[in-house]
Amino acid sequence: MMIKIPICPECKKELPLNSTRCHHCSKSVSAVKFRSVFSWNWADRAFLLFSVLIFVSFFMPWFPGKFLSRENPLSPLNLLLHLVDLDVEFLVSYDVLRMVLIVPLFSFLLFLMVYLGDGLKTTPFPGIFLIVCILVSVFTFIFQTLGGVFQWGAAFLFSGGFLYYLQQCYKKGTLGRISSYLLFIFILASIFLYLFDLSIKFYARLDLIILGETWGFFMAWTVSCLLVLLAVLYHMRSIEDFWMVIFALGFSVIAYSTLVHPFFVSGPLKFFADNLHETFVQLAAHIRIVGIALIIAIATGVPVGIYITRHPGAAGIVLYISSILITIPSIAMFGFMMPILSTIDNAWDGVSGIGIGVVPAVVALSLYSLLPIVRNTYIALKSVDPATIEAGKGMGMTNFQLLIQLQLPLSAPIIMAGVRTAVVMGIAIAAIAAYIGAGGLGLFVSEGLQMSTNNSVIAGAIAMSLLAIVADIFLAKAEDWITPTGLKIKQATE
Amino acid sequence: MGTMLSLQKVTKIYPGAGHIKAVDELSFDLEEGEICTLVGPSGCGKTTAMKMINRLISITSGKIIIDGKDISRLNTIELRRSIGYVIQNIGLFPNMTIGENIAIIPKLLKWDRAKIDEKVQRLLEIVNLDPDEYKDRYPKELSGGQQQRIGVARGMAGDPPIMLMDEPFGAIDPINREHLQNEFLKIQEKVKKTIVFVTHDIDEAIKMGDKICLLRDGHLVQFASPEEMLTHPKNDFVADFAGGDRTLKRLNLFTVKRAMKDNPPIINQDETIETARNLFSEINTRYLIAVNSEGRLTGMIDKQDIPGKALLVKDAVAPTNAWLTSQSSLKDGLSEIFSHDYGFLIVVDDAKKVLGWLHTEDIKETLKG
C-alpha cells in the first residue's frame, strides 16, 4: 500500500497526524511534508486474499458459463440489456433502483470519512477483528443457503461489531460523528425500504431466485469498493484510514446480508412487522405483570429489609425463607399459586377468578423479587458506616430521622441494584406466566412451540431480551440518578 | 461560673461477662468553660464514661447533672441535641454538603432558614474554612484535617453549652494534629464551651485540658489540673502514665512570659559605641540587645566582635533570631535557648518590642514553683 506519512520539515522524522508541533525537535510545524511509503504487511496480504475469496464467492452463481446467459436474469449481460431497454418493472423488481441510490450515497459517506473527516485518523485499528469479520462473512455466505444457526450467530456478532464501529466513528470529531449518523440512517433506511416499499413485488419472486434479493447490494458494494480504493490510495494519510474504510465496506455488506436479510425477508422481524398490534399488546401485558409485581415487592421488601436490620434475630429467618422461595422453579411456583389463590377466591366470592391469569403471576413474581430487594436493602443498611450513625445518634437524631436523612440515601444505589436484578429476572420468569394464561411476550414462545413456528418463538425471545436490556439500561440510569452526589465524588487526595 | 457538669458516683456495669464494672463510681465536677480530658489506657472506661453523658450508653447507677438538671429525667433526644458531639471518625454524612452537615442540629431544633445560614457561615469562619468555597462541597472532597474541623463546627452548631469529643484528633497525622489542637484552643478561647475530651494520649490531655481525669479499669485515679498531676502524681500509676519526662512535659504548661526576667541588657541602637562599651563593663556581659527608639528588637552586639570603625551601636549590630514571643511555651523557649550560643533568649511581644530575657536557670526556678 502506498501510504503518505507526515514528516517534520526540520528533522525529517515522522509526526503523529494533525500535530502542530514536532515532538522530536519541538519546533512548530507549519508546512507538513509527506513521505510516501510502500508498506505491505501480513494484514494487507490477508485482506487481499480474503477480498478475492469473497469476490469469487459472491459471483459464484455466474460461473461457469452463466455469465452471459440470458436465462439467468441477473447476469451482467441481461442486466445491461434491461438497462438499455429502460425496463422499469425489471429494474424495480430486482432492486436496481436501490443499487443506483446506494452507490452514490455510500461513496459519498466513505469519501467524507476518508479524507474530509480529519478526525478519523489515529485509531489503532483492530485488524484481527476485521479478519474475523471477513472470515465469518465468507462462512455466512457459504451457509446462507443453509440458513439457521450460522446466520443468527453472525447476525448477533455483527450487530455488536456494527455498534463498535459506529462508536469508533462517533469518537472522531464532528465529521466522524456526522458520518456515523449518516451510516446509521442509511442502514435504517435500507431496513424500511424493505419493510414498506420495494419489497412487495420483489419478494414475490424471491422463492425462485435465491440470490436476487441481495444482488443489488453486492453490485453497489463492488462499485463503492473500487471508488473508495481509488480515493484511499490517493488521499489516505495512514494505514488506519485504510483499515477503517475497508471495515466500513466489509461491515456494510455483512450487516446487510446477516442482519437485514434474515430479519426482514423471512425472520422474526418480519413476524413483528406482520403482528405489530399483537406485539404491542403482549409487550404491555408483560410490562404490566412485571411492573405490578415489582411495586408490590419494593413496597414490602424495603420495609422488611429495614426491619431485619434492626432485629438481627429475624434477619436470618427472613433471608433464609426468601432464599428458599427463589429456588422454587417458576413453573412449580405458578402451579402452587393456582390452588392457593383458587381457595382464597372460593372463600371470598368464588367468581372473581383470581386463581388463574394475571393474579397468580403477579403474586409469584413478587415473591421471587423479594430476595434481591430484601437482601440488598439489608446489606446496604448494614454497610452504612456505624461511626456516622453514632454521630447522628449522638447529635440527637431519632431513628426515623437517621433512616430518612442518612441510611436510605446512602443505601439507595444498592437497593436500586437489587431492583435491577429483580426486574431482569422478573421479565424472564414472566415468560412462563403465559402458560397460566397471564399473557405477555411469553405467549409468542408458547404458541410458537405448540404450532412449530420458529419465527414466533424467536421473536418472543428477542422481544423479551430487548425488554430486559432496555429495562436494565433504564434502571442503571435511575441508579445513577438516585445516588447522592456526595457519594459519586472521588476521595480528595492529600 | 458555676458547676456545669457533675458526675456523681456514676457506675456502668455491662451485663454478662462477670459483671465487670466498666466505670466504677466516677465522680467529678466541671466548671463552665472548662475542658476536662478523660485519659487512660485502652479499656479504662473513658469512652463509656463520656457516652453516658449524652446517654448513648445507659447509666447503671449514679447521677449525671448538667446545669442543675439530672439527665435521667430529660428527654434523651432533646438532651443529645443540647450537647455537641464530635467523634474520632468524624462521621460526616457523605450524602450531604458541608453546609447541610453543619445545619443538621439547627434543623432538628427547627431554627429558621436565615438563622441557620448565618450560623453555618459563622461556624465555617470560626474553623478557618472559607464559607463560599466549602459550603456546597461534599465531605469526600475535603482532606482529613478539614473534615475534622467540619466535625467540630457541626458539634458546635446547636450552640450547646457542653461538648463531648471522642479522640477528635486521633486519626490525623501529628503535624496536622498539633495545628488543629492549637486552632481548637483558639476557638475555645472565643466560645468558652464546657468540654469533655476523651483521648489516650497524655500529651494531648495535658495540652488541651484545664482538668485531667485519669482513669484506670473504670476507677478514677486522679482528677486534677495538668500542673498538679505532673508535679504531684498521686501514685506510681499516674507517674508512669505521665511518663518519665513529665517534668519536661510541664514545660508545655508555662509561657515564656511567666519564666522570663524583665531586666534584659538593652541598648538603643542610636547610642555611641562608647556608651555600649561602658555598659558592657558595667553589667559584665558579653552581649547587648539592640533596640530602636520604639523599643523594638533590631539585633545583638557581641562585645568581642565590634568593628574598629564603628561609631554608633547601629554599626555593630548583628541581626539575630534568638527570640520568641511571650505567649510561646517554655518547651519552645528551652529548645530555642539550646539552638543558639548566647545562653539566653530574648522575649518580645507581638510587635517585637523587647519584654525580657530568659535563661535556663529561670526555667529551672519556674519548674520548682
Short mmCIF file of C-alpha atoms in Angstrom, two decimals, chain B:
data_model
loop_
_atom_site.label_atom_id
_atom_site.label_comp_id
_atom_site.label_asym_id
_atom_site.label_seq_id
_atom_site.Cartn_x
_atom_site.Cartn_y
_atom_site.Cartn_z
CA MET B 1 -19.10 30.44 86.92
CA GLY B 2 -20.96 27.61 88.46
CA THR B 3 -20.67 23.89 88.14
CA MET B 4 -21.82 22.96 84.66
CA LEU B 5 -21.40 19.23 84.65
CA SER B 6 -21.32 16.98 87.62
CA LEU B 7 -20.83 13.23 87.70
CA GLN B 8 -21.86 11.64 90.98
CA LYS B 9 -20.80 8.05 91.63
CA VAL B 10 -21.57 7.12 88.06
CA THR B 11 -21.27 3.37 87.50
CA LYS B 12 -21.67 1.26 84.42
CA ILE B 13 -21.91 -2.50 84.52
CA TYR B 14 -22.26 -4.31 81.24
CA PRO B 15 -24.47 -7.36 81.56
CA GLY B 16 -22.76 -10.72 81.22
CA ALA B 17 -19.05 -11.49 81.35
CA GLY B 18 -18.71 -11.46 85.12
CA HIS B 19 -20.39 -8.10 85.68
CA ILE B 20 -17.19 -6.17 85.25
CA LYS B 21 -17.59 -2.55 86.14
CA ALA B 22 -16.65 -0.58 83.04
CA VAL B 23 -16.96 2.62 85.02
CA ASP B 24 -16.88 2.43 88.81
CA GLU B 25 -18.28 5.24 90.96
CA LEU B 26 -16.82 8.01 88.87
CA SER B 27 -17.34 11.46 90.34
CA PHE B 28 -16.08 14.84 89.29
CA ASP B 29 -17.37 18.37 88.80
CA LEU B 30 -16.64 20.58 85.89
CA GLU B 31 -16.89 24.37 85.87
CA GLU B 32 -18.46 26.20 83.00
CA GLY B 33 -15.99 26.84 80.17
CA GLU B 34 -13.52 24.18 81.29
CA ILE B 35 -12.06 21.42 79.21
CA CYS B 36 -11.80 18.13 81.03
CA THR B 37 -9.71 15.49 79.33
CA LEU B 38 -10.60 11.89 80.12
CA VAL B 39 -7.41 9.93 79.70
CA GLY B 40 -6.21 6.45 80.45
CA PRO B 41 -5.04 3.22 78.85
CA SER B 42 -7.33 1.33 76.45
CA GLY B 43 -10.33 -0.23 78.13
CA CYS B 44 -10.21 2.11 81.10
CA GLY B 45 -13.79 3.22 80.52
CA LYS B 46 -13.13 6.74 79.36
CA THR B 47 -15.33 6.49 76.25
CA THR B 48 -18.04 4.72 78.24
CA ALA B 49 -17.96 7.49 80.79
CA MET B 50 -18.28 10.11 78.06
CA LYS B 51 -21.09 8.35 76.25
CA MET B 52 -23.11 8.13 79.45
CA ILE B 53 -23.23 11.92 79.48
CA ASN B 54 -25.38 12.04 76.33
CA ARG B 55 -26.95 8.69 77.21
CA LEU B 56 -25.64 6.80 74.22
CA ILE B 57 -24.85 4.35 77.00
CA SER B 58 -27.25 3.97 79.88
CA ILE B 59 -26.13 4.56 83.46
CA THR B 60 -26.28 1.58 85.81
CA SER B 61 -26.20 3.68 88.95
CA GLY B 62 -25.26 7.19 89.98
CA LYS B 63 -26.26 10.55 88.65
CA ILE B 64 -25.12 12.94 85.98
CA ILE B 65 -26.21 16.51 86.46
CA ILE B 66 -25.96 19.09 83.75
CA ASP B 67 -26.61 22.70 84.71
CA GLY B 68 -28.52 21.58 87.79
CA LYS B 69 -30.71 19.05 85.95
CA ASP B 70 -30.48 15.29 86.36
CA ILE B 71 -30.13 13.96 82.82
CA SER B 72 -32.10 10.81 83.56
CA ARG B 73 -35.20 13.00 83.84
CA LEU B 74 -34.62 14.70 80.48
CA ASN B 75 -35.85 13.51 77.10
CA THR B 76 -32.94 11.61 75.50
CA ILE B 77 -33.34 13.19 72.08
CA GLU B 78 -33.55 16.71 73.46
CA LEU B 79 -30.63 16.07 75.79
CA ARG B 80 -28.47 14.94 72.88
CA ARG B 81 -29.47 17.94 70.80
CA SER B 82 -28.26 20.19 73.58
CA ILE B 83 -24.84 18.51 73.71
CA GLY B 84 -22.31 18.88 70.94
CA TYR B 85 -20.82 15.57 69.88
CA VAL B 86 -17.62 15.10 67.91
CA ILE B 87 -16.16 11.64 67.31
CA GLN B 88 -12.87 10.22 66.16
CA ASN B 89 -14.13 9.02 62.78
CA ILE B 90 -15.79 12.40 62.31
CA GLY B 91 -18.94 10.77 60.96
CA LEU B 92 -19.84 13.46 58.47
CA PHE B 93 -22.87 12.47 56.41
CA PRO B 94 -21.37 11.76 52.98
CA ASN B 95 -24.65 12.41 51.18
CA MET B 96 -24.91 15.96 52.47
CA THR B 97 -22.85 19.02 51.63
CA ILE B 98 -20.66 20.64 54.26
CA GLY B 99 -23.32 23.31 54.80
CA GLU B 100 -26.05 20.70 55.23
CA ASN B 101 -23.89 18.70 57.61
CA ILE B 102 -23.35 21.67 59.88
CA ALA B 103 -27.04 22.55 59.65
CA ILE B 104 -28.22 19.13 60.89
CA ILE B 105 -28.75 20.09 64.52
CA PRO B 106 -30.10 23.60 63.84
CA LYS B 107 -32.61 21.95 61.51
CA LEU B 108 -33.54 19.41 64.17
CA LEU B 109 -34.00 22.33 66.56
CA LYS B 110 -36.25 23.92 63.91
CA TRP B 111 -34.37 27.19 63.62
CA ASP B 112 -35.49 29.40 60.77
CA ARG B 113 -33.65 29.31 57.46
CA ALA B 114 -31.90 32.68 57.74
CA LYS B 115 -30.59 31.91 61.21
CA ILE B 116 -29.25 28.53 60.06
CA ASP B 117 -27.49 30.08 57.06
CA GLU B 118 -25.92 32.70 59.22
CA LYS B 119 -24.79 30.09 61.75
CA VAL B 120 -23.21 27.90 59.06
CA GLN B 121 -21.43 30.94 57.66
CA ARG B 122 -20.09 31.93 61.05
CA LEU B 123 -19.00 28.45 62.10
CA LEU B 124 -17.09 27.93 58.88
CA GLU B 125 -15.33 31.21 59.51
CA ILE B 126 -14.52 30.14 63.07
CA VAL B 127 -12.91 26.91 61.89
CA ASN B 128 -10.96 28.82 59.24
CA LEU B 129 -12.61 27.48 56.12
CA ASP B 130 -13.90 29.92 53.52
CA PRO B 131 -17.71 29.54 53.65
CA ASP B 132 -18.25 30.38 49.98
CA GLU B 133 -15.71 27.85 48.89
CA TYR B 134 -16.60 24.99 51.17
CA LYS B 135 -20.30 25.31 51.98
CA ASP B 136 -21.53 23.44 48.91
CA ARG B 137 -18.81 20.85 48.69
CA TYR B 138 -19.09 17.27 49.88
CA PRO B 139 -17.14 15.64 52.73
CA LYS B 140 -15.25 13.36 50.36
CA GLU B 141 -13.72 16.37 48.64
CA LEU B 142 -12.07 17.50 51.85
CA SER B 143 -8.87 16.33 53.50
CA GLY B 144 -8.96 14.57 56.86
CA GLY B 145 -7.99 17.71 58.74
CA GLN B 146 -10.63 19.79 57.01
CA GLN B 147 -13.25 17.13 57.70
CA GLN B 148 -12.33 17.14 61.35
CA ARG B 149 -12.78 20.90 61.50
CA ILE B 150 -16.21 20.48 59.94
CA GLY B 151 -16.90 17.81 62.57
CA VAL B 152 -16.06 20.33 65.30
CA ALA B 153 -18.14 23.02 63.61
CA ARG B 154 -21.06 20.60 63.36
CA GLY B 155 -20.71 19.78 67.06
CA MET B 156 -20.97 23.47 67.92
CA ALA B 157 -23.81 24.27 65.53
CA GLY B 158 -26.64 23.97 68.02
CA ASP B 159 -24.94 26.36 70.45
CA PRO B 160 -24.61 23.59 73.05
CA PRO B 161 -23.17 24.63 76.40
CA ILE B 162 -21.47 21.25 76.66
CA MET B 163 -19.48 19.37 74.06
CA LEU B 164 -18.30 15.78 74.08
CA MET B 165 -15.28 14.98 71.98
CA ASP B 166 -14.09 11.41 71.49
CA GLU B 167 -10.48 11.45 70.33
CA PRO B 168 -11.36 14.06 67.74
CA PHE B 169 -7.79 14.40 66.50
CA GLY B 170 -6.89 10.73 66.84
CA ALA B 171 -6.89 9.85 63.17
CA ILE B 172 -4.88 12.82 62.00
CA ASP B 173 -1.15 12.90 61.34
CA PRO B 174 0.99 14.51 64.07
CA ILE B 175 1.72 17.76 62.22
CA ASN B 176 -1.90 18.45 61.39
CA ARG B 177 -2.96 17.29 64.82
CA GLU B 178 -0.77 19.84 66.54
CA HIS B 179 -2.11 22.51 64.22
CA LEU B 180 -5.73 21.51 64.87
CA GLN B 181 -5.15 21.39 68.61
CA ASN B 182 -3.82 24.92 68.58
CA GLU B 183 -6.64 26.07 66.40
CA PHE B 184 -9.17 24.37 68.61
CA LEU B 185 -7.75 26.05 71.70
CA LYS B 186 -8.08 29.39 69.94
CA ILE B 187 -11.70 28.62 69.07
CA GLN B 188 -12.32 27.60 72.67
CA GLU B 189 -11.00 30.98 73.85
CA LYS B 190 -13.76 32.57 71.78
CA VAL B 191 -16.64 30.21 72.51
CA LYS B 192 -15.87 29.02 76.06
CA LYS B 193 -17.73 25.71 75.97
CA THR B 194 -17.65 23.14 78.71
CA ILE B 195 -15.92 20.24 77.04
CA VAL B 196 -15.36 16.61 77.91
CA PHE B 197 -12.48 15.46 75.77
CA VAL B 198 -11.53 11.78 75.53
CA THR B 199 -8.01 10.89 74.49
CA HIS B 200 -5.48 8.14 75.11
CA ASP B 201 -2.56 10.48 74.53
CA ILE B 202 -1.30 12.03 77.76
CA ASP B 203 0.45 14.83 75.87
CA GLU B 204 -2.81 15.79 74.23
CA ALA B 205 -4.58 15.55 77.57
CA ILE B 206 -2.05 17.90 79.17
CA LYS B 207 -2.18 20.32 76.28
CA MET B 208 -5.94 20.50 75.89
CA GLY B 209 -7.19 20.03 79.42
CA ASP B 210 -7.94 22.50 82.15
CA LYS B 211 -8.57 19.38 84.21
CA ILE B 212 -7.33 15.89 83.58
CA CYS B 213 -9.33 12.92 84.69
CA LEU B 214 -7.09 9.86 84.67
CA LEU B 215 -8.96 6.55 84.66
CA ARG B 216 -7.82 3.01 85.15
CA ASP B 217 -10.07 -0.04 84.89
CA GLY B 218 -13.09 2.17 85.40
CA HIS B 219 -11.73 3.80 88.55
CA LEU B 220 -10.86 7.43 88.85
CA VAL B 221 -7.17 7.55 89.68
CA GLN B 222 -6.60 11.27 89.79
CA PHE B 223 -8.65 14.29 88.87
CA ALA B 224 -6.50 17.38 88.82
CA SER B 225 -5.17 20.20 86.75
CA PRO B 226 -2.33 19.20 84.40
CA GLU B 227 0.12 21.15 86.51
CA GLU B 228 -0.80 19.34 89.66
CA MET B 229 -0.88 15.95 88.01
CA LEU B 230 2.64 16.43 86.69
CA THR B 231 4.10 17.86 89.86
CA HIS B 232 2.22 15.72 92.34
CA PRO B 233 1.27 12.44 90.72
CA LYS B 234 -0.95 10.68 93.20
CA ASN B 235 0.67 7.28 92.80
CA ASP B 236 3.08 5.31 90.66
CA PHE B 237 0.48 4.61 88.02
CA VAL B 238 -0.08 8.30 87.43
CA ALA B 239 3.63 8.93 87.41
CA ASP B 240 4.15 6.09 84.93
CA PHE B 241 1.33 7.18 82.72
CA ALA B 242 2.52 10.76 82.69
CA GLY B 243 5.90 9.37 81.71
CA GLY B 244 9.49 9.74 82.95
CA ASP B 245 9.72 13.03 81.12
CA ARG B 246 6.81 14.57 82.96
CA THR B 247 8.94 17.43 84.14
CA LEU B 248 9.70 18.25 80.53
CA LYS B 249 6.01 17.95 79.79
CA ARG B 250 5.32 20.63 82.33
CA LEU B 251 7.29 22.98 80.14
CA ASN B 252 4.26 22.96 77.87
CA LEU B 253 2.11 24.34 80.65
CA PHE B 254 4.02 27.58 81.14
CA THR B 255 4.51 30.50 78.85
CA VAL B 256 7.86 32.10 78.29
CA LYS B 257 6.47 35.25 79.83
CA ARG B 258 5.98 33.57 83.16
CA ALA B 259 9.60 32.45 83.48
CA MET B 260 11.46 35.35 81.93
CA LYS B 261 13.38 38.11 83.79
CA ASP B 262 12.30 41.60 82.82
CA ASN B 263 15.72 43.24 83.12
CA PRO B 264 17.37 42.49 79.80
CA PRO B 265 20.59 44.33 78.83
CA ILE B 266 19.07 46.70 76.31
CA ILE B 267 20.80 49.46 74.41
CA ASN B 268 19.33 51.93 71.99
CA GLN B 269 20.98 51.48 68.63
CA ASP B 270 21.38 55.22 68.18
CA GLU B 271 23.77 55.46 71.13
CA THR B 272 27.52 55.66 70.56
CA ILE B 273 29.82 52.72 70.81
CA GLU B 274 31.42 54.30 73.88
CA THR B 275 28.15 54.03 75.79
CA ALA B 276 27.95 50.41 74.79
CA ARG B 277 31.49 49.68 75.94
CA ASN B 278 30.72 51.29 79.28
CA LEU B 279 27.59 49.24 79.62
CA PHE B 280 29.47 46.04 78.81
CA SER B 281 31.91 46.58 81.62
CA GLU B 282 29.22 47.90 83.97
CA ILE B 283 26.98 44.84 83.87
CA ASN B 284 29.69 42.36 82.94
CA THR B 285 28.07 40.73 79.94
CA ARG B 286 29.20 39.66 76.53
CA TYR B 287 26.01 40.53 74.61
CA LEU B 288 23.77 43.56 74.49
CA ILE B 289 20.31 43.60 72.93
CA ALA B 290 19.94 46.45 70.45
CA VAL B 291 16.56 48.15 70.08
CA ASN B 292 15.33 51.10 68.08
CA SER B 293 13.78 54.21 69.54
CA GLU B 294 10.39 52.43 69.84
CA GLY B 295 11.96 49.65 71.87
CA ARG B 296 11.72 47.05 69.09
CA LEU B 297 14.39 44.41 68.67
CA THR B 298 16.89 45.10 65.91
CA GLY B 299 19.71 42.71 66.78
CA MET B 300 22.54 41.90 69.16
CA ILE B 301 26.03 43.30 69.79
CA ASP B 302 28.85 40.97 70.67
CA LYS B 303 31.49 42.57 72.89
CA GLN B 304 34.25 40.66 71.16
CA ASP B 305 33.04 41.45 67.69
CA ILE B 306 32.75 45.22 67.45
CA PRO B 307 34.25 46.57 64.21
CA GLY B 308 37.01 49.11 64.81
CA LYS B 309 35.45 51.74 62.57
CA ALA B 310 32.07 51.63 64.33
CA LEU B 311 30.93 54.89 65.88
CA LEU B 312 27.32 54.12 66.73
CA VAL B 313 25.79 50.94 68.16
CA LYS B 314 23.85 50.64 64.88
CA ASP B 315 27.12 49.89 63.04
CA ALA B 316 27.98 46.96 65.30
CA VAL B 317 24.56 45.31 65.46
CA ALA B 318 24.28 41.78 64.07
CA PRO B 319 20.75 40.55 63.32
CA THR B 320 19.58 37.66 65.46
CA ASN B 321 16.77 35.14 65.55
CA ALA B 322 17.24 34.11 69.15
CA TRP B 323 13.86 35.47 70.19
CA LEU B 324 10.36 34.22 70.91
CA THR B 325 7.03 35.85 71.60
CA SER B 326 5.93 35.93 75.21
CA GLN B 327 2.99 33.55 74.54
CA SER B 328 5.23 30.68 73.39
CA SER B 329 5.57 27.66 75.63
CA LEU B 330 8.58 27.14 77.82
CA LYS B 331 9.34 23.98 75.84
CA ASP B 332 9.86 26.05 72.70
CA GLY B 333 11.84 28.53 74.81
CA LEU B 334 14.20 25.88 76.10
CA SER B 335 14.71 24.46 72.66
CA GLU B 336 15.39 27.93 71.31
CA ILE B 337 17.97 28.64 74.04
CA PHE B 338 19.86 25.49 73.17
CA SER B 339 19.89 26.26 69.48
CA HIS B 340 21.88 29.47 69.93
CA ASP B 341 25.20 30.27 71.54
CA TYR B 342 24.06 33.28 73.57
CA GLY B 343 22.99 31.26 76.60
CA PHE B 344 19.75 33.20 76.80
CA LEU B 345 16.70 34.06 74.76
CA ILE B 346 15.10 37.45 74.02
CA VAL B 347 11.40 37.62 74.81
CA VAL B 348 9.36 40.02 72.70
CA ASP B 349 5.70 40.87 72.33
CA ASP B 350 3.69 40.64 69.11
CA ALA B 351 5.11 43.99 67.92
CA LYS B 352 8.63 42.67 68.55
CA LYS B 353 9.08 45.01 71.50
CA VAL B 354 11.60 43.53 73.90
CA LEU B 355 9.95 42.43 77.17
CA GLY B 356 12.63 40.43 78.86
CA TRP B 357 15.15 37.65 78.59
CA LEU B 358 15.16 34.02 79.53
CA HIS B 359 17.92 31.79 80.88
CA THR B 360 17.85 28.08 81.61
CA GLU B 361 18.09 28.99 85.32
CA ASP B 362 14.83 30.92 85.03
CA ILE B 363 13.17 27.82 83.63
CA LYS B 364 14.51 25.68 86.41
CA GLU B 365 13.15 28.08 89.00
CA THR B 366 9.74 28.16 87.37
CA LEU B 367 9.53 24.39 87.37
CA LYS B 368 10.45 24.33 91.06
CA GLY B 369 7.41 26.53 91.58
#
